Short mmCIF file of C-alpha atoms in Angstrom, two decimals:
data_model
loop_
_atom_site.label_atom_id
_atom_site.label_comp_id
_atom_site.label_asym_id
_atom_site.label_seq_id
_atom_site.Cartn_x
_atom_site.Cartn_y
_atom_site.Cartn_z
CA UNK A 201 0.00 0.00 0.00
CA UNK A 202 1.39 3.37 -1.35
CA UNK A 203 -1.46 5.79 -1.18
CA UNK A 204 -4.72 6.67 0.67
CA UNK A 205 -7.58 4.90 -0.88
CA UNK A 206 -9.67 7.61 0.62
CA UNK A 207 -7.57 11.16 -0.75
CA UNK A 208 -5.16 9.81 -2.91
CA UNK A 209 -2.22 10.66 -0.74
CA UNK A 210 0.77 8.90 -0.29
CA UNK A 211 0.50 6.87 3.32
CA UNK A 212 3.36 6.43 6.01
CA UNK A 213 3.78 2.96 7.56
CA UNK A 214 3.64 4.16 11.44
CA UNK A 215 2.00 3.28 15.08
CA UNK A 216 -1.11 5.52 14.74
CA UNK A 217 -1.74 7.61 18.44
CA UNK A 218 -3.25 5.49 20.73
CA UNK A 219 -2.51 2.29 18.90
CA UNK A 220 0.31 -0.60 19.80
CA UNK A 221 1.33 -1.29 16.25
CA UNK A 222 2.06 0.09 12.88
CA UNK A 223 -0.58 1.00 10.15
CA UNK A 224 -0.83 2.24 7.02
CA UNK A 225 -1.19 5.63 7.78
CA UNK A 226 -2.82 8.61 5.24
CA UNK A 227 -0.09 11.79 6.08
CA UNK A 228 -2.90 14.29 4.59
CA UNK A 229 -6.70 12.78 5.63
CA UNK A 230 -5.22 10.87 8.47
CA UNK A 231 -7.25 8.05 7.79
CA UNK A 232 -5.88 4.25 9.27
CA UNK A 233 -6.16 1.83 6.63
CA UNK A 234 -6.59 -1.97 8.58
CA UNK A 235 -5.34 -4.88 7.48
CA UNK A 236 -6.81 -8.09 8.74
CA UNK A 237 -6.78 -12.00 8.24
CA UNK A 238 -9.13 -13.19 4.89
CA UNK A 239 -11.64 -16.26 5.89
CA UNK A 240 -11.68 -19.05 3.26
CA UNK A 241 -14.71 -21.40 3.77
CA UNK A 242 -15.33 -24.72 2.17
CA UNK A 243 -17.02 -28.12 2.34
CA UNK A 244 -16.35 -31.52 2.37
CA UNK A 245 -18.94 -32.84 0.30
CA UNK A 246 -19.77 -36.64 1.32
CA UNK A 247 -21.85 -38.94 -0.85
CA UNK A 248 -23.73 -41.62 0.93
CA UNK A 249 -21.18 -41.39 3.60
CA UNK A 250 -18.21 -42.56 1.87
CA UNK A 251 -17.37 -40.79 -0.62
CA UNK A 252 -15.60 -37.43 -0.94
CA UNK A 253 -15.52 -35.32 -3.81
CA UNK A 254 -12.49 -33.21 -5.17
CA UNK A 255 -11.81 -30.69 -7.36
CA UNK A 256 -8.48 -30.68 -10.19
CA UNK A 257 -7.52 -27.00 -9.41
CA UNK A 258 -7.67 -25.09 -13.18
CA UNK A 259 -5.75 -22.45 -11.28
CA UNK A 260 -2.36 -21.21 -9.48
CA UNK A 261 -1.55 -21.78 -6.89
CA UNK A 262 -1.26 -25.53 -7.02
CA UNK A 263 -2.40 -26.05 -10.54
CA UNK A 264 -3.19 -29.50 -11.54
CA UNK A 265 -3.69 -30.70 -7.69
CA UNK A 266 -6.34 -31.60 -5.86
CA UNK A 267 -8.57 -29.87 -3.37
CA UNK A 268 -11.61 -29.55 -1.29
CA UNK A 269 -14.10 -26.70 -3.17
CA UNK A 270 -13.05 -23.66 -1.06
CA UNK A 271 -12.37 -20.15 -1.41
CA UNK A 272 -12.40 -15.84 -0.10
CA UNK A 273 -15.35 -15.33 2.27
CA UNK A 274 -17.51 -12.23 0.44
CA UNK A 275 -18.93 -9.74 2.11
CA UNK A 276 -22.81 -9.77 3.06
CA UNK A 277 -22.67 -13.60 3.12
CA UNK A 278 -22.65 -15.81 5.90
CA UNK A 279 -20.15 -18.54 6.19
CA UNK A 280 -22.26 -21.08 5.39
CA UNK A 281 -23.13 -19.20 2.33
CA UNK A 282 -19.30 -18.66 1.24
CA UNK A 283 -19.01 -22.50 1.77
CA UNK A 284 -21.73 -23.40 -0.55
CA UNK A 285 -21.35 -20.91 -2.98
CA UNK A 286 -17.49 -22.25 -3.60
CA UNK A 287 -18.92 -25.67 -3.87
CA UNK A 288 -21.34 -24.66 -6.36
CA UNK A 289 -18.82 -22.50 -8.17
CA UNK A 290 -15.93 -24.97 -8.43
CA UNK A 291 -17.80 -28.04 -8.62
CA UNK A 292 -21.88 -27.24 -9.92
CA UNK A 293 -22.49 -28.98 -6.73
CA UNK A 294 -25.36 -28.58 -4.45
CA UNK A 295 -24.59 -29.49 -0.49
CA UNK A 296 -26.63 -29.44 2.77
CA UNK A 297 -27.31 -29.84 6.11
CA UNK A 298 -23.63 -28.46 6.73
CA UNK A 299 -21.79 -29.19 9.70
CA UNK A 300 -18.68 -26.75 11.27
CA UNK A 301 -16.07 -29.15 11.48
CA UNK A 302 -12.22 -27.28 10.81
CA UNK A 303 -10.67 -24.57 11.45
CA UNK A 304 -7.03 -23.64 10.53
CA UNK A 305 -5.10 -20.98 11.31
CA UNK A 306 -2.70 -19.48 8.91
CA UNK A 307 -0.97 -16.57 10.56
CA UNK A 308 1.85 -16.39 8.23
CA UNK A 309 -0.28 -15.95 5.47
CA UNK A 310 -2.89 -13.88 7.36
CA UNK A 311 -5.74 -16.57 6.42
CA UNK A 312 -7.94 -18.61 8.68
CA UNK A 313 -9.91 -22.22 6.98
CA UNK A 314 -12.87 -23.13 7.92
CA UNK A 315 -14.15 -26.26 6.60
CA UNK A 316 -17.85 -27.28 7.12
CA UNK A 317 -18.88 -31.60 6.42
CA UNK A 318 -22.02 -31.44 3.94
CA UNK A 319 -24.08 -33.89 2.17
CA UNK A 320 -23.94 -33.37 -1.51
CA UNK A 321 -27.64 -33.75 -2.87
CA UNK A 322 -26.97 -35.49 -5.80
CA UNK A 323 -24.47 -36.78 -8.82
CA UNK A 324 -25.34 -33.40 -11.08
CA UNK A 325 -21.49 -32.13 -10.59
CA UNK A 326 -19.44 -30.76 -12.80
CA UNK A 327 -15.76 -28.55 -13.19
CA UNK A 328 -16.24 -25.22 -12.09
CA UNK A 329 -14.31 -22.86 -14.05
CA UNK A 330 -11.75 -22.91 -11.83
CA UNK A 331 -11.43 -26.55 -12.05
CA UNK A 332 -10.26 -29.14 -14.48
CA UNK A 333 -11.62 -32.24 -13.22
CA UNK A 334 -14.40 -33.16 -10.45
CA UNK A 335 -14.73 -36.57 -8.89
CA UNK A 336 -15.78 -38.74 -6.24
CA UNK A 337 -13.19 -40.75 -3.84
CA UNK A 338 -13.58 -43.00 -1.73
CA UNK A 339 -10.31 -42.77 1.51
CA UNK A 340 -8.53 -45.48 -0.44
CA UNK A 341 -8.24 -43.66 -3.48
CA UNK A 342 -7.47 -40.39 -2.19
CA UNK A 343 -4.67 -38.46 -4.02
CA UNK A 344 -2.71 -37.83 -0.59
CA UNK A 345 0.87 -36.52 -2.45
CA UNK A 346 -1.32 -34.14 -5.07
CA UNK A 347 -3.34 -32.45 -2.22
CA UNK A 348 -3.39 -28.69 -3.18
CA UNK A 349 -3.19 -27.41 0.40
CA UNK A 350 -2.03 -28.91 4.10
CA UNK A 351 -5.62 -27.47 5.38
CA UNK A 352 -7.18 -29.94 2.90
CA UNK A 353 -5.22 -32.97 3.82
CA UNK A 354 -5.59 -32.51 7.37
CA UNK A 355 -8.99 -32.11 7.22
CA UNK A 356 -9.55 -35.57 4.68
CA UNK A 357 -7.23 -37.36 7.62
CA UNK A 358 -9.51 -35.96 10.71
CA UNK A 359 -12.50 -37.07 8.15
CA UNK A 360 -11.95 -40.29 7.60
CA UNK A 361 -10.54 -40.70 11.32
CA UNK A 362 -13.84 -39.50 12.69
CA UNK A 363 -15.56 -41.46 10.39
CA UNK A 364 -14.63 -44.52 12.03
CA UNK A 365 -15.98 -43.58 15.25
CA UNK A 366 -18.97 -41.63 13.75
CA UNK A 367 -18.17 -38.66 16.23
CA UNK A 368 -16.58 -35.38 14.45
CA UNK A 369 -15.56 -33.09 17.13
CA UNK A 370 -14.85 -29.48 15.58
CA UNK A 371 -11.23 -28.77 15.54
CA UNK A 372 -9.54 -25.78 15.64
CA UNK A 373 -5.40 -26.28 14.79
CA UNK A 374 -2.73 -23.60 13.63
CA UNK A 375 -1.08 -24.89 10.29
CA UNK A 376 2.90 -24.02 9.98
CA UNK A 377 3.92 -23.27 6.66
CA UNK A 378 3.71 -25.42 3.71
CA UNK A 379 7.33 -27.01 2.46
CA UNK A 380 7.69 -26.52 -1.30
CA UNK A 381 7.28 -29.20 -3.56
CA UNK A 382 7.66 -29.64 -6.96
CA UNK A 383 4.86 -31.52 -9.31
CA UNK B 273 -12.78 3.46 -2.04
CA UNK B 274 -11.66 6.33 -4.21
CA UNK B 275 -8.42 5.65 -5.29
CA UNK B 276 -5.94 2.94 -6.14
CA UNK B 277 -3.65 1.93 -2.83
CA UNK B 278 -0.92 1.09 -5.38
CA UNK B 279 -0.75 3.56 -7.66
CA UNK B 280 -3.20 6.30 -6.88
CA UNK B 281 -5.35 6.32 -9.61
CA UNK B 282 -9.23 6.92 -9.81
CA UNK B 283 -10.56 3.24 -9.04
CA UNK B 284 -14.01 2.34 -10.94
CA UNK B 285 -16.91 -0.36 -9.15
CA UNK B 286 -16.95 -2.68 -11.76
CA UNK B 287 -17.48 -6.53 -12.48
CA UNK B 288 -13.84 -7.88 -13.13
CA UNK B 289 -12.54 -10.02 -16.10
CA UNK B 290 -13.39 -13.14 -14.62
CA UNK B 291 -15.33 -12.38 -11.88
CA UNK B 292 -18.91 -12.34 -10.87
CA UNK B 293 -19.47 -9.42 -8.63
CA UNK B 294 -18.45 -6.02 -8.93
CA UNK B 295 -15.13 -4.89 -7.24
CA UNK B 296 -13.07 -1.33 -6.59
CA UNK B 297 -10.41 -1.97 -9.81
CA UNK B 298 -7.71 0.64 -10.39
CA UNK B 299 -8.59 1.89 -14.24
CA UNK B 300 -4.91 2.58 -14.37
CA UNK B 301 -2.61 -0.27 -13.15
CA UNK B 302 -5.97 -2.81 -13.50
CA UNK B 303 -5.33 -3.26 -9.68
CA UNK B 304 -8.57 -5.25 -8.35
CA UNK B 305 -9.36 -4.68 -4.38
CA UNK B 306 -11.11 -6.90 -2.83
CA UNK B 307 -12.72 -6.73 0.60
CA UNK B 308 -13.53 -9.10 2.91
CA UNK B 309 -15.36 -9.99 5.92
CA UNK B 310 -13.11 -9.10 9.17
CA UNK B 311 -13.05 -11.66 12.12
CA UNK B 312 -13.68 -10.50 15.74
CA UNK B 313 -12.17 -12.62 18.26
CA UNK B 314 -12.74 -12.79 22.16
CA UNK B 315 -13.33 -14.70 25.13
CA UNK B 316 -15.57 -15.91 27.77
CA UNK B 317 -12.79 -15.33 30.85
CA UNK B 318 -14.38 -18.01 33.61
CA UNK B 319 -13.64 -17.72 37.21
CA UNK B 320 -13.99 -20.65 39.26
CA UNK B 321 -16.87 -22.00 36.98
CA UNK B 322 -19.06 -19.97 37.84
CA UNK B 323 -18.12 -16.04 37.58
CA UNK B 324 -17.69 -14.58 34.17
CA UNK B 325 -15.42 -11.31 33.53
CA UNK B 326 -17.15 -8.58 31.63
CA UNK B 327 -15.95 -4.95 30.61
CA UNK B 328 -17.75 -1.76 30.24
CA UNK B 329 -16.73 0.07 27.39
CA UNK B 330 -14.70 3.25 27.27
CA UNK B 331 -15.20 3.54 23.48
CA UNK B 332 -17.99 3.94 21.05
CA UNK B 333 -19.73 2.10 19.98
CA UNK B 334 -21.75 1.18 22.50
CA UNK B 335 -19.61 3.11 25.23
CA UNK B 336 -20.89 2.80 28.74
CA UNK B 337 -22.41 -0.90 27.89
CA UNK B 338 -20.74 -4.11 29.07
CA UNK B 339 -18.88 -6.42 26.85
CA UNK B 340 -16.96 -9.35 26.46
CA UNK B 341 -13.31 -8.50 25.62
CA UNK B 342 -13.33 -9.00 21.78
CA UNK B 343 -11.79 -6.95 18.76
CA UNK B 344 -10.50 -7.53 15.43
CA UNK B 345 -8.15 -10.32 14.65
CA UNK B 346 -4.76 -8.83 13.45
CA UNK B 347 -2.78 -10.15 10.81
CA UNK B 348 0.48 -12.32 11.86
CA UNK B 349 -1.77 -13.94 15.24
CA UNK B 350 -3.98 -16.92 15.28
CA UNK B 351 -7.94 -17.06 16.55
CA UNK B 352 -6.54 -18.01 20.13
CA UNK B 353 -3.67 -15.21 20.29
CA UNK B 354 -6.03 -12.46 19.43
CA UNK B 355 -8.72 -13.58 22.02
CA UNK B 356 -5.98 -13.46 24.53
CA UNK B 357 -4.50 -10.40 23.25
CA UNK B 358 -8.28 -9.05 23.29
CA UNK B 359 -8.37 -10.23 26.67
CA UNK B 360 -5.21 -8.79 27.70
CA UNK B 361 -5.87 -5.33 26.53
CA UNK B 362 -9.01 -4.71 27.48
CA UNK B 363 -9.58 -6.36 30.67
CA UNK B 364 -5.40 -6.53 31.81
CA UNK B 365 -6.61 -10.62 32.60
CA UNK B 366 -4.67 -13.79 31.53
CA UNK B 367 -6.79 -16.77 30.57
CA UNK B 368 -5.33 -20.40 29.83
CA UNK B 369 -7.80 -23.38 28.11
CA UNK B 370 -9.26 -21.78 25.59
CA UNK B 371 -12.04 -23.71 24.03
CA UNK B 372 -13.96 -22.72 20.39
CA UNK B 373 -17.17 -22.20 21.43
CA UNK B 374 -19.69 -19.57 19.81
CA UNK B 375 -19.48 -18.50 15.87
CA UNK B 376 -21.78 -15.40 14.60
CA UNK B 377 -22.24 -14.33 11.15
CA UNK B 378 -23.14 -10.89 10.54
CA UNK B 379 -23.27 -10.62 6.97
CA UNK B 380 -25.21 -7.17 7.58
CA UNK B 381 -21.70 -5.53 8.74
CA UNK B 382 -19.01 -8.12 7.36
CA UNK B 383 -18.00 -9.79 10.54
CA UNK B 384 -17.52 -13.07 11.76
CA UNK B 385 -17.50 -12.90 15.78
CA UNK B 386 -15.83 -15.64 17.36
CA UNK B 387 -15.27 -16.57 21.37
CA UNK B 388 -13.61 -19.14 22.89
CA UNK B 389 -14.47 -20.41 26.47
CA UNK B 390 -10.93 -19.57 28.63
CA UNK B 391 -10.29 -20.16 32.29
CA UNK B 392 -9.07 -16.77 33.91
CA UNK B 393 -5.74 -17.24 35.58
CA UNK B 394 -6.12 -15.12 38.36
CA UNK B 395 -8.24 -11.90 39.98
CA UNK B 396 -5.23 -10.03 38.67
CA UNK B 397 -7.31 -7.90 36.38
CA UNK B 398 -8.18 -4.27 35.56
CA UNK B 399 -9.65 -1.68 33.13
CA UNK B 400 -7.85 -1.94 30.38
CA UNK B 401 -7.41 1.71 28.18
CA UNK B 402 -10.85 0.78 26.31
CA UNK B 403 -12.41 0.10 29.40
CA UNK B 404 -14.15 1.95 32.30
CA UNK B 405 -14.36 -0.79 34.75
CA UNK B 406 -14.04 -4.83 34.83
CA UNK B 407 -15.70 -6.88 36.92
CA UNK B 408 -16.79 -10.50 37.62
CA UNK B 409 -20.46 -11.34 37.28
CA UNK B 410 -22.59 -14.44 38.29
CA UNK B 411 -25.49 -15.41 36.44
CA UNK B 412 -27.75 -13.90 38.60
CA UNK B 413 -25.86 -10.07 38.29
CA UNK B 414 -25.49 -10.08 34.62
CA UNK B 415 -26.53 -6.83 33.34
CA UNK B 416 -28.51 -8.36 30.44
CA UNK B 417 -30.42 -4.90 29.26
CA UNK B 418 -26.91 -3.17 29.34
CA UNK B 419 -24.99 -5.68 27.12
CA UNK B 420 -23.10 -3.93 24.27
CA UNK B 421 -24.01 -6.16 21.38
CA UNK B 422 -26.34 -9.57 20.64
CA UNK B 423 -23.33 -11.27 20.11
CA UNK B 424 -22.39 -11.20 23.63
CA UNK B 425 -26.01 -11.47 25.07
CA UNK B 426 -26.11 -15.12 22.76
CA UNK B 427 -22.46 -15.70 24.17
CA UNK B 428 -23.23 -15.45 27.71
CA UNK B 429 -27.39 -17.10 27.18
CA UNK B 430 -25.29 -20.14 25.90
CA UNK B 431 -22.69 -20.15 28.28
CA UNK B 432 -25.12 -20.36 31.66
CA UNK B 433 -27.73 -22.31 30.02
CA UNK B 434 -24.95 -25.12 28.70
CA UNK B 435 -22.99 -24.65 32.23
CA UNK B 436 -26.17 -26.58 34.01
CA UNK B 437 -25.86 -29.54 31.66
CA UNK B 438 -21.65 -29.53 31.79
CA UNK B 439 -21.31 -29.93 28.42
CA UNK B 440 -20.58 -27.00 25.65
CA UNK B 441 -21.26 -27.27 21.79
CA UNK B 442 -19.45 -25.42 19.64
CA UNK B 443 -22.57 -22.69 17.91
CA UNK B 444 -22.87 -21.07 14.95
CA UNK B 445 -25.52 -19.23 14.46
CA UNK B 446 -26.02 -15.59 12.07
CA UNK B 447 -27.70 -12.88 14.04
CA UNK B 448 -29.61 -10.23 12.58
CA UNK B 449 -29.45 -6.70 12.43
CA UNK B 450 -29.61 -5.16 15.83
CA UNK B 451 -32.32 -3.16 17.01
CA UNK B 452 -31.38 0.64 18.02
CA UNK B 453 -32.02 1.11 21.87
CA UNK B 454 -31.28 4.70 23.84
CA UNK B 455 -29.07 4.25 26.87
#
């Protein structure tokens, strides 16, 4: 950030009076511009109980890898509503009865997950524009080494852990950073 | 949003390339800016089980009403640092065993309110600056028509009515636009 949204001026990176840390900072309007953590929300869409379904990200980051239909919380929509709407955006699939079930801090990227269980309504799916593939898996044939995201995989372990029992106690864990690795 | 944080330019509300809702993008340097629901974060400080810690607020809005410590999660922490922090600040308490344990949406004004469940560490608290005063409160002395916002009326409604049974489900719930009252 270079310049008041608000005026047009150029901002100062400093500890605004009667705060504890610095801001963005507008020299001529004097306005603080915030910065806070983004919310993605997602589901786990499960199919008669046993099956999970993925979506082949079209996209970068992690192109060509596999993930849980997630993305950016909008504003004016609940997170229930951000959950769905990703599922229906990424993978024309409709989900209910949705459950809260992870939640992942990301404090090095300034994001927190939150992944809700659903019940996908029926087979009518499809790839989402922002995905190349969309299908069904069952825990054996989970793609565990082309998981798009550690918040994904961590979530399809505690899944198909929980499953087991039947019991899905909400979970909220802080995620370290992701090593690199190559496709 | 007037102008472009990047480069300063005039910034247009218009649907992206791409997208499907319109954003602030910089006609200039094709900057888009998005913005996106902010998380408040807080606690429920317990003493001994039974006594909960409340503050009454030096700050609008809502000053002079009674509130849980809660404010916006900052980039860099995790859900659980900035209740504590929250905690810290505004109420000078420690708390240890934090526990998830009510979710709000309010889509009407962006935010997603969050408060874990905390044992306070000791009667080592005080106003912190956004407070006037801080204070434990049994059930029976909560100042219910003096609470600052539904989100901590629903909080502590929840709290004593799940304390009888001993057992504390994680909520979410959205809450509606609240209704203007005169102090």
């Amino acid at each position: 950030m270079k310049f008041c949204n608000r005026c047009g001026s150029t901002v100062s990176w400093q500890v605004p009076d009667g705060d504890n840390r610095p801001r963005h900072v507008c020299l001529e309007c004097e306005t603080v511009h915030y910065e806070n953590p983004r919310i993605v929300a997602g589901c786990v869409p499960v199919w008669q109980h046993e099956q999970v379904l993925l979506c082949r990200r079209a996209i970068e980051p992690r192109l060509g890898y596999w993930t849980l239909p997630a993305g950016f919380m909008e504003n004016g929509e609940t997170l229930q509503q951000a959950a769905e709407r990703e599922t229906f955006e990424e993978a024309c699939a409709r989900v209910r009865d949705l459950q809260l079930y992870t939640l992942f801090d990301l404090p090095h990227i300034n994001q927190v997950y939150m992944f809700f269980r659903a019940e996908l309504a029926d087979l009518d799916f499809a790839a989402g524009s922002e995905s190349l593939e969309v299908r069904l898996f069952r825990q054996a044939e989970i793609p565990w080494p082309e998981l798009a995201f550690p918040t994904v995989g961590r979530t399809l372990e505690c899944f198909f852990a929980d499953k087991q029992e039947q019991v899905f106690p909400i979970r909220n864990e802080a995620l370290t950073p992701m090593v690199k690795s190559t496709p």
